[in-house]
Short mmCIF file of N, CA and C and ligand atoms in Angstrom, two decimals:
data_model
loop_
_atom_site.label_atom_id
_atom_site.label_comp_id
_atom_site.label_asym_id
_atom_site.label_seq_id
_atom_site.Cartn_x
_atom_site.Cartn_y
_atom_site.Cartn_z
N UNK A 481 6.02 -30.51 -49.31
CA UNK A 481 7.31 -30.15 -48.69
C UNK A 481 7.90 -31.40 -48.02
N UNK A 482 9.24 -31.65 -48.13
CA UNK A 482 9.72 -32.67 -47.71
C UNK A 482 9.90 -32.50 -46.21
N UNK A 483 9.84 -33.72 -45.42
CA UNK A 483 10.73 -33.09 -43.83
C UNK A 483 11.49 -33.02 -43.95
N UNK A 484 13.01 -32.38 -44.98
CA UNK A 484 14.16 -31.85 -44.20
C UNK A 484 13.91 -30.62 -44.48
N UNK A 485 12.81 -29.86 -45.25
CA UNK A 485 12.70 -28.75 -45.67
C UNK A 485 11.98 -28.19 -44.30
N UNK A 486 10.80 -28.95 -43.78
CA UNK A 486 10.66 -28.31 -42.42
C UNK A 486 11.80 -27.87 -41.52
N UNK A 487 12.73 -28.96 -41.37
CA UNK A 487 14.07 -29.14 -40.26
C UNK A 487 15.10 -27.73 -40.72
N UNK A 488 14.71 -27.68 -41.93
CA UNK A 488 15.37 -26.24 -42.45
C UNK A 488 14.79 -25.02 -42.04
N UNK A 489 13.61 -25.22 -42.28
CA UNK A 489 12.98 -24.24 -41.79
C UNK A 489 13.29 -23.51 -40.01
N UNK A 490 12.44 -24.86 -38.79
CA UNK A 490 12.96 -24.61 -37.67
C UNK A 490 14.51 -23.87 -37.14
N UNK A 491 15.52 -24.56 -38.22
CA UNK A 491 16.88 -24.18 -37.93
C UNK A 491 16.77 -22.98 -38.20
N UNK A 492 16.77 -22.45 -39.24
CA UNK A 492 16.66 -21.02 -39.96
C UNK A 492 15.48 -19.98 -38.33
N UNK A 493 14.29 -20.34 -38.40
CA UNK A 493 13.65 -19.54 -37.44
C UNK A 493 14.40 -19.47 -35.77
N UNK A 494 15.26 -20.86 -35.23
CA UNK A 494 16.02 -21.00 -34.21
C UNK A 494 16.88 -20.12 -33.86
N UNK A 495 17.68 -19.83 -35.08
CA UNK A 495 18.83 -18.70 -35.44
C UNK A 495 18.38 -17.35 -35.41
N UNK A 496 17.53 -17.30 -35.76
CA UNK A 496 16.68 -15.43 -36.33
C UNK A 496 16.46 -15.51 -34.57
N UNK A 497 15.39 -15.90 -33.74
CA UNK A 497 14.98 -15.98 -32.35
C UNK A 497 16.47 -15.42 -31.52
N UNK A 498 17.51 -16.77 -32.02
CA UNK A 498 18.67 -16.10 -30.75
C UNK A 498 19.05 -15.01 -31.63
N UNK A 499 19.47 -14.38 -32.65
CA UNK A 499 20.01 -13.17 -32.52
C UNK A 499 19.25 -11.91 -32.37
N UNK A 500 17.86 -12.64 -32.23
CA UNK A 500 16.53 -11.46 -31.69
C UNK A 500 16.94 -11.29 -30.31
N UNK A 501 17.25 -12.04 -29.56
CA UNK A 501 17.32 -11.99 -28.16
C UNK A 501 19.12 -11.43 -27.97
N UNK A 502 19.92 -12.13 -28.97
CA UNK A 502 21.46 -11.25 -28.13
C UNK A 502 21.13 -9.79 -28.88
N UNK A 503 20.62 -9.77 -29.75
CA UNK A 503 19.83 -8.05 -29.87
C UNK A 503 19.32 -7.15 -28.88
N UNK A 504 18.33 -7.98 -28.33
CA UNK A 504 17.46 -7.33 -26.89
C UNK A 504 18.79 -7.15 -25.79
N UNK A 505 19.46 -8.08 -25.88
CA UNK A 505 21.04 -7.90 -24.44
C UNK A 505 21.79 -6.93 -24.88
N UNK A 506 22.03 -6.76 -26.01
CA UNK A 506 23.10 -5.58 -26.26
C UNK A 506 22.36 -4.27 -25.99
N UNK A 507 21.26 -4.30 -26.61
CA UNK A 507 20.45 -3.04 -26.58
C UNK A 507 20.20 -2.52 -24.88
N UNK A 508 19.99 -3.70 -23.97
CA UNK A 508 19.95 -3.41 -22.76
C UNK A 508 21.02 -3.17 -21.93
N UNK A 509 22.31 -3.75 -21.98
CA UNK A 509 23.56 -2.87 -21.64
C UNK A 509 24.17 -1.96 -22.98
N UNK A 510 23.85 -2.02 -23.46
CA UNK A 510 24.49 -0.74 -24.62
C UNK A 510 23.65 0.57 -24.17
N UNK A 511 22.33 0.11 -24.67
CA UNK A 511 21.30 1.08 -25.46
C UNK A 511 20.89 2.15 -24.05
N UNK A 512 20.84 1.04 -23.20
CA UNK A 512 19.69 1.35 -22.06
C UNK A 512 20.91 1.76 -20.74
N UNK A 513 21.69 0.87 -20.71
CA UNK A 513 22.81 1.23 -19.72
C UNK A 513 22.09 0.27 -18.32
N UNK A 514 21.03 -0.79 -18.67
CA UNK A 514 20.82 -2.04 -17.85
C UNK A 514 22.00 -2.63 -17.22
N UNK A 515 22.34 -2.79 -16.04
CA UNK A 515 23.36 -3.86 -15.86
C UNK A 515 22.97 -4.19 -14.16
N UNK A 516 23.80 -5.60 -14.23
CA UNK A 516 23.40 -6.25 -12.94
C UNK A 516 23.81 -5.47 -11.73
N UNK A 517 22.65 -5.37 -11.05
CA UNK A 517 22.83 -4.26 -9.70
C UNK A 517 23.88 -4.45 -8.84
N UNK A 518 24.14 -3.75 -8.24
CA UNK A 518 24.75 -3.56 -6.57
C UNK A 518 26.42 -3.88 -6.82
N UNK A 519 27.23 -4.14 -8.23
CA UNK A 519 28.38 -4.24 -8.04
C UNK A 519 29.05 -3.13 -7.85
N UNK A 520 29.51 -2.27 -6.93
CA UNK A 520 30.32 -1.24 -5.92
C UNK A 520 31.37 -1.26 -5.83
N UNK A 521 32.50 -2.44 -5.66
CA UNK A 521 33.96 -2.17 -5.83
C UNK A 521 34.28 -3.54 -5.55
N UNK A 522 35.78 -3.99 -5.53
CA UNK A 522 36.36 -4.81 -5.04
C UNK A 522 37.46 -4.99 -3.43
N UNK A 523 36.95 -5.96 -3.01
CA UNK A 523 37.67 -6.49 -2.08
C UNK A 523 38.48 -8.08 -2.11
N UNK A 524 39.70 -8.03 -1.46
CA UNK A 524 40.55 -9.48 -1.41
C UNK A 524 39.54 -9.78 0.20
N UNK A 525 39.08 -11.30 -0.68
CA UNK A 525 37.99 -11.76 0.25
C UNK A 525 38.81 -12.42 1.46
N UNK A 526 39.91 -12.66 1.52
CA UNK A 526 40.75 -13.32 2.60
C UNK A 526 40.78 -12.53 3.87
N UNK A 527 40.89 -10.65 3.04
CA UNK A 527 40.71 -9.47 4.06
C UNK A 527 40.00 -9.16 4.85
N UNK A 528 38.75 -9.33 4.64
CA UNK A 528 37.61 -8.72 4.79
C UNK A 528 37.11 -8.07 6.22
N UNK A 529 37.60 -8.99 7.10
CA UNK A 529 37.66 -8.94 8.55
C UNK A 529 38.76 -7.53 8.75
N UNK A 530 39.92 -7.45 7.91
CA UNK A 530 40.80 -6.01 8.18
C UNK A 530 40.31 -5.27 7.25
N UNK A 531 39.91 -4.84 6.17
CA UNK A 531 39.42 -4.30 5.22
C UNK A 531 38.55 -3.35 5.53
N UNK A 532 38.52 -2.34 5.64
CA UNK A 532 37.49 -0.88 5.70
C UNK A 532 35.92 -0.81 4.65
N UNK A 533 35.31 -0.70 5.25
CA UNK A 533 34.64 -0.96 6.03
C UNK A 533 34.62 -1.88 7.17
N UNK A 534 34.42 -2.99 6.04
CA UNK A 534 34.12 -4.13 6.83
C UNK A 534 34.63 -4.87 8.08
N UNK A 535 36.33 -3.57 8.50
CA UNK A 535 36.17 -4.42 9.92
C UNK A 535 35.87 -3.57 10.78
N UNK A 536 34.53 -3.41 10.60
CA UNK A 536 33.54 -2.44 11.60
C UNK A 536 32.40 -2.48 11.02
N UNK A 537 31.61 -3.87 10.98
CA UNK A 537 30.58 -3.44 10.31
C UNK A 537 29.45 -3.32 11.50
N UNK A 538 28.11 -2.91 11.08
CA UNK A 538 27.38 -2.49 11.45
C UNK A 538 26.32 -1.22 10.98
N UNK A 539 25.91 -0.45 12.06
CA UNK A 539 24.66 0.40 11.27
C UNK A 539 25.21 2.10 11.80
N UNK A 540 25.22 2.68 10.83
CA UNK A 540 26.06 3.86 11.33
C UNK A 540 25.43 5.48 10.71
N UNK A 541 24.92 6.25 11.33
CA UNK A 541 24.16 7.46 10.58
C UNK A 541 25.22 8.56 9.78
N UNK A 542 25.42 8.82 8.88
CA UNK A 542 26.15 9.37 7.75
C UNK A 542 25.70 10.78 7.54
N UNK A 543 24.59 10.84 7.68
CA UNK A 543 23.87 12.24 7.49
C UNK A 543 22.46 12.23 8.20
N UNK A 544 21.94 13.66 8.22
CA UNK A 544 20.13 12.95 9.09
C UNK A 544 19.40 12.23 8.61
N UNK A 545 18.97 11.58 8.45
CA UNK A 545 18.16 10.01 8.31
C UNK A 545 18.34 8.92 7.10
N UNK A 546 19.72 9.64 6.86
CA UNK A 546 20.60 8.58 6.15
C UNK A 546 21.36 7.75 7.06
N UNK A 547 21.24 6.47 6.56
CA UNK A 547 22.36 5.71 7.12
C UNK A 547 23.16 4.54 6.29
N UNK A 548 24.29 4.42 6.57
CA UNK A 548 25.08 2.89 5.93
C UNK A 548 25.35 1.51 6.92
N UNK A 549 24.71 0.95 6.29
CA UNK A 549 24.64 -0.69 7.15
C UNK A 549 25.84 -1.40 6.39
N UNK A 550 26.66 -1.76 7.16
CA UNK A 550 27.80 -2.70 6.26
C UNK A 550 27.66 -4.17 6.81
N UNK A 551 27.54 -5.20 6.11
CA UNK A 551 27.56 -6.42 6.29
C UNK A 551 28.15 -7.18 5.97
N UNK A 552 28.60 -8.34 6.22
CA UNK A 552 29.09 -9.39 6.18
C UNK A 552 28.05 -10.67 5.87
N UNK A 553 28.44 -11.45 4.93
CA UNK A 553 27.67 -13.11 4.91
C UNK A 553 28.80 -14.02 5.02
N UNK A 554 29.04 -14.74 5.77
CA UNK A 554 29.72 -16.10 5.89
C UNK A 554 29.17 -16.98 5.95
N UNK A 555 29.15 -17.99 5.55
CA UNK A 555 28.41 -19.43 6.20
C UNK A 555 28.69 -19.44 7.35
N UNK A 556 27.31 -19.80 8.19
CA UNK A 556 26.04 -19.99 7.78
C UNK A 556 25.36 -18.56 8.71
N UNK A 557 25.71 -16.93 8.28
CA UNK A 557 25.14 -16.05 9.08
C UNK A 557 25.57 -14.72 8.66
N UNK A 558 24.93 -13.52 9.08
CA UNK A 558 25.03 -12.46 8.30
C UNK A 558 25.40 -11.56 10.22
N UNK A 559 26.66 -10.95 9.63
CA UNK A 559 27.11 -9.84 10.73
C UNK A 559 26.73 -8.32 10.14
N UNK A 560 26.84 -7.56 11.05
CA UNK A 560 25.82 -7.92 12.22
C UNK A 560 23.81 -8.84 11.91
N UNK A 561 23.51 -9.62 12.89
CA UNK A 561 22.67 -10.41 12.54
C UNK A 561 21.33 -9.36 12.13
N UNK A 562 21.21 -8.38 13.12
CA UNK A 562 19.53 -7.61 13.34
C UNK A 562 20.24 -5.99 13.46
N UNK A 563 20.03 -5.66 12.37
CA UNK A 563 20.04 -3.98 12.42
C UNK A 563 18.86 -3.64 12.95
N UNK A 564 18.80 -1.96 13.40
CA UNK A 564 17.75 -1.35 13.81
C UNK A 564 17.86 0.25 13.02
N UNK A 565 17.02 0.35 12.65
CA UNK A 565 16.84 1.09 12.07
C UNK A 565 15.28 2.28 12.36
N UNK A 566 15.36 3.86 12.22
CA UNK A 566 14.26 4.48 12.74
C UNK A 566 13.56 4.32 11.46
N UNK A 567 12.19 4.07 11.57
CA UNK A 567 11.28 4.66 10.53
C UNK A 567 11.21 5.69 9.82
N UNK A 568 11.42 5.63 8.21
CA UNK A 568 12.08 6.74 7.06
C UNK A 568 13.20 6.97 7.02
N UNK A 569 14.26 5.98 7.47
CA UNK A 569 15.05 6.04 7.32
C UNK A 569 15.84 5.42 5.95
N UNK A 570 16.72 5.99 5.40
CA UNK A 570 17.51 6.05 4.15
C UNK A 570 18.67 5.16 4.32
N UNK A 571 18.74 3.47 4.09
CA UNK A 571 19.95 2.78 4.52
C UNK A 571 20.53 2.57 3.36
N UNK A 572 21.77 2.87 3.25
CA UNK A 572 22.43 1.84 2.04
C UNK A 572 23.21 0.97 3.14
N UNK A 573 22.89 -0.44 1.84
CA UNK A 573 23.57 -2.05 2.64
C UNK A 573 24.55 -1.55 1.45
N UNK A 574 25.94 -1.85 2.25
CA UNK A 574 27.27 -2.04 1.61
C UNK A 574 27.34 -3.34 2.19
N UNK A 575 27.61 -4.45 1.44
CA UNK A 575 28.05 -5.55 1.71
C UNK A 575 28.81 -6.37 0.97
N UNK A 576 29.45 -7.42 1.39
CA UNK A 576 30.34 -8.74 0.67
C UNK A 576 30.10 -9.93 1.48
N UNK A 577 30.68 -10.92 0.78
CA UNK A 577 30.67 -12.45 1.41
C UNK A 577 32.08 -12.46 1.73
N UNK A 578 32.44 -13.56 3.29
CA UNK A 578 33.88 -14.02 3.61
C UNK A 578 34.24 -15.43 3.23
N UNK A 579 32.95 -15.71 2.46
CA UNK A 579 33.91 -17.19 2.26
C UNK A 579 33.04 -17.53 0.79
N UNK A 580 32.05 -17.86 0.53
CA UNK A 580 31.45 -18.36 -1.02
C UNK A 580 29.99 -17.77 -1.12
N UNK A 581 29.14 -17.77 -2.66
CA UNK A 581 28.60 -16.93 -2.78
C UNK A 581 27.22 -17.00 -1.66
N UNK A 582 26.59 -16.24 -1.90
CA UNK A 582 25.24 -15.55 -0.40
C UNK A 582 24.74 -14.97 -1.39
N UNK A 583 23.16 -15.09 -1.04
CA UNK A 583 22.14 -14.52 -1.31
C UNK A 583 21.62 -13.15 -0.26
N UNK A 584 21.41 -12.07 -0.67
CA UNK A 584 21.03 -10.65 0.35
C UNK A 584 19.51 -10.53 0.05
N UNK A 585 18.59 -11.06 0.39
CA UNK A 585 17.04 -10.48 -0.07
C UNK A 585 16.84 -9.74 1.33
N UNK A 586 16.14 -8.66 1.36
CA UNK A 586 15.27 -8.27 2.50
C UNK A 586 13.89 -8.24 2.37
N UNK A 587 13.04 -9.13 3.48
CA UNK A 587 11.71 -9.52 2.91
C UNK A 587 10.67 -8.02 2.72
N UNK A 588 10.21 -8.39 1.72
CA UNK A 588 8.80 -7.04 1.54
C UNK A 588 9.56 -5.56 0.84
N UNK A 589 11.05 -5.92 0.49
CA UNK A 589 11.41 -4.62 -0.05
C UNK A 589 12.08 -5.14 -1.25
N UNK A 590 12.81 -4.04 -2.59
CA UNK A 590 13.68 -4.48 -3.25
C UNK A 590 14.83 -4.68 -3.34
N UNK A 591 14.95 -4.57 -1.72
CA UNK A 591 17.08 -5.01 -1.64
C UNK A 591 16.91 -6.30 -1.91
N UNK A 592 17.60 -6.80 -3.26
CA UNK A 592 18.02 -7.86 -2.99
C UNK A 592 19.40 -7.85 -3.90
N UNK A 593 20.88 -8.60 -3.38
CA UNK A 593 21.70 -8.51 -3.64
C UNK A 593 22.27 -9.88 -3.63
N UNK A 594 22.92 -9.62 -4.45
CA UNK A 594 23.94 -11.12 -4.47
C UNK A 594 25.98 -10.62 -3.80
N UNK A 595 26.01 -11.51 -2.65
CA UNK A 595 26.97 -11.12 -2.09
C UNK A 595 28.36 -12.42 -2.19
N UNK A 596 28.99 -12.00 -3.34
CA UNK A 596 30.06 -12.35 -3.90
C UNK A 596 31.02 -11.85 -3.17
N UNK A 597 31.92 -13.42 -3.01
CA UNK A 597 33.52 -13.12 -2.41
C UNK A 597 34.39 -12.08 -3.36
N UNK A 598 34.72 -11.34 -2.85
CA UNK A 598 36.07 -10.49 -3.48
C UNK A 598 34.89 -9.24 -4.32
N UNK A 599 34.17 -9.09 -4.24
CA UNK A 599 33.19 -8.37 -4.68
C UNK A 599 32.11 -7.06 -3.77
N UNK A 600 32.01 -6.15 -3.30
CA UNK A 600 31.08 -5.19 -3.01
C UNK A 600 30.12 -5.11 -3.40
N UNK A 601 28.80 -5.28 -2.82
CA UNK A 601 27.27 -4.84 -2.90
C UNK A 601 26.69 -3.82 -2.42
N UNK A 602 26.16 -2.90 -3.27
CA UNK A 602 25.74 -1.97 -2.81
C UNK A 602 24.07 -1.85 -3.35
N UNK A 603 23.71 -1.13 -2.04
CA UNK A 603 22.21 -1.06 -2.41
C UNK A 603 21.11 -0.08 -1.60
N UNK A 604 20.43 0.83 -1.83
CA UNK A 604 19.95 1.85 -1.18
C UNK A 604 18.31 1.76 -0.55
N UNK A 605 18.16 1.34 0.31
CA UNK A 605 16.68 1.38 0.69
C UNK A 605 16.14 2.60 1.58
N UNK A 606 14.68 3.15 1.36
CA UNK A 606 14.17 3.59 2.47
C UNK A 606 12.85 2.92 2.97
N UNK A 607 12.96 2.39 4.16
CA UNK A 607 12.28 1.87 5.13
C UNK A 607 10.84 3.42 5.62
N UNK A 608 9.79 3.13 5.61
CA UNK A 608 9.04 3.75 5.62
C UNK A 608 7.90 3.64 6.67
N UNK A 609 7.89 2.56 6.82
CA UNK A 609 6.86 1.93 8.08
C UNK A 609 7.17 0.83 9.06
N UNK A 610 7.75 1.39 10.58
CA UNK A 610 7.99 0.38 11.25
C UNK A 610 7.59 -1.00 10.88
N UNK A 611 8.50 -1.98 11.50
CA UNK A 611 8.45 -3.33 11.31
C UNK A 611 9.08 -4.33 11.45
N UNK A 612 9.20 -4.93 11.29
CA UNK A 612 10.43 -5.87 10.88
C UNK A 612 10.80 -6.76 10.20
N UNK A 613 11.78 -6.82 9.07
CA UNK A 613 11.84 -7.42 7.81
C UNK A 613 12.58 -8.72 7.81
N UNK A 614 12.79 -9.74 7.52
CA UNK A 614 13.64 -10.98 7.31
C UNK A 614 14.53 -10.60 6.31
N UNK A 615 15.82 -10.75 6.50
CA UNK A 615 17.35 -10.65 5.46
C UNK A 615 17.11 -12.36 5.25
N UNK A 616 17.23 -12.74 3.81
CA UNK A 616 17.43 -14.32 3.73
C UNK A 616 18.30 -14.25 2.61
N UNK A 617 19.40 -15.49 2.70
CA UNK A 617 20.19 -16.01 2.43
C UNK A 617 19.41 -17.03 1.21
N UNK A 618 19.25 -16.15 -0.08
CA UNK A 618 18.65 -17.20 -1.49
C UNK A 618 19.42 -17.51 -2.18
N UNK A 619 20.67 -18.03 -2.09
CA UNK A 619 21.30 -18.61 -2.70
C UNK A 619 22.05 -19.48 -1.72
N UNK A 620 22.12 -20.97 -2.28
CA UNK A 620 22.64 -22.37 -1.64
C UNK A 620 24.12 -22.08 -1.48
N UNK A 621 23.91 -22.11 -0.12
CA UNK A 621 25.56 -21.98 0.11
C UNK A 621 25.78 -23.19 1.16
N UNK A 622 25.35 -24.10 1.24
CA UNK A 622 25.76 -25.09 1.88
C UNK A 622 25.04 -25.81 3.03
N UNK A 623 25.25 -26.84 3.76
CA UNK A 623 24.48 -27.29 4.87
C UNK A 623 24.09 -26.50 5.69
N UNK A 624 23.76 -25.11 5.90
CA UNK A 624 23.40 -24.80 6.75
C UNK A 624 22.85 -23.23 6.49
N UNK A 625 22.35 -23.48 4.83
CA UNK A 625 21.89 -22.27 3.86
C UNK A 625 20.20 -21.96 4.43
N UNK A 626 19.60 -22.73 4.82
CA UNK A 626 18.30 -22.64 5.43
C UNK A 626 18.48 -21.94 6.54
N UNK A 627 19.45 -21.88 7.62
CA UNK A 627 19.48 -21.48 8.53
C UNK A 627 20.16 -19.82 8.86
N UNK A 628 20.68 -19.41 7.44
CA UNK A 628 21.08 -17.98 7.50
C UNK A 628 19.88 -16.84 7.09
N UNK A 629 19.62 -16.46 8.13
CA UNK A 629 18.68 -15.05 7.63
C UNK A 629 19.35 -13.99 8.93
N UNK A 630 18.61 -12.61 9.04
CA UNK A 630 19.10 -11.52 9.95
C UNK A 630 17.76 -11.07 9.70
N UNK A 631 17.76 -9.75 10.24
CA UNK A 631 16.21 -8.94 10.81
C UNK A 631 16.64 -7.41 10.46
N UNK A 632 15.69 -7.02 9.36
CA UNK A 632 16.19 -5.60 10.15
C UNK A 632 14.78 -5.05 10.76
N UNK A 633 14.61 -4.08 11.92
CA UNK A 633 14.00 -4.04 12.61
C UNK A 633 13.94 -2.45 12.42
N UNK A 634 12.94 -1.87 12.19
CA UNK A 634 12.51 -0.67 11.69
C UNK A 634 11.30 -0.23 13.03
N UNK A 635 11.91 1.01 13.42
CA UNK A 635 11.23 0.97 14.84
C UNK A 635 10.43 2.33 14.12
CU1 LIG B 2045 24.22 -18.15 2.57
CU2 LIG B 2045 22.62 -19.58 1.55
#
């Protein structure tokens, strides 16, 4: 076999691989109804501060041991900083960013959200055993991206 017949080869198997894989993507938002979490609605990110929810955010009980936490990320900090929350309690984080993109992880659970300007995050946790969790900021948002985290505090 000559080497361009290998180089033919690789190309040919290169091609079959990616349309194996945009196969697996369609099948997973088509097939499966997969899609990237927590997008909830839109907001004009200029608003956000007048904008409903969000100009009242905080931790608020909705039903019995449901509650909605609405947040804010700006560089370099997340409003309100330290929710409190009772043990077994049912929070959805509604949140957005006021200025560029933010990372939403809460440590030891699966909230994690990406909080896009002009964009709504939504996301439903129940907290089960007092504690207290670290909110961190995983995505680089600038000089002072190390220094954004919040608490939520599960009594
Ligand atoms: Cu906000 Cu990194």
């Amino acid at each position: 076999m000559k080497i361009e017949a290998y180089e033919e080869v690789f190309l040919w198997i290169s091609g079959v691989v990616l349309l194996v894989f945009l196969a697996a993507l369609v099948y997973a938002a088509v097939g499966m109804h997969i899609h990237v979490m927590g997008r909830a609605g839109e907001i004009d990110p200029r608003l956000v501060s007048q904008t409903p929810p969000f100009d009242n955010p905080g931790v608020r009980e909705t039903a019995p041991g449901k509650y909605e936490a609405v947040m804010i990320g700006k560089a370099w900090s997340f409003t309100p900083k330290t929710i409190e929350v009772p043990a077994g309690a049912e929070v959805t984080f509604r949140a957005t960013s006021a200025d560029v993109d933010h990372g939403f992880y809460i440590d030891g659970t699966r909230v994690n959200l990406m909080l896009i300007p002009g964009q709504v995050s939504v996301m439903t946790y129940r907290f089960r055993e007092p504690g207290t969790h670290l909110i961190i900021c995983h995505e680089y948002c600038g000089l002072g991206h190390q220094f954004m985290y919040g608490r939520v505090i599960v009594k």
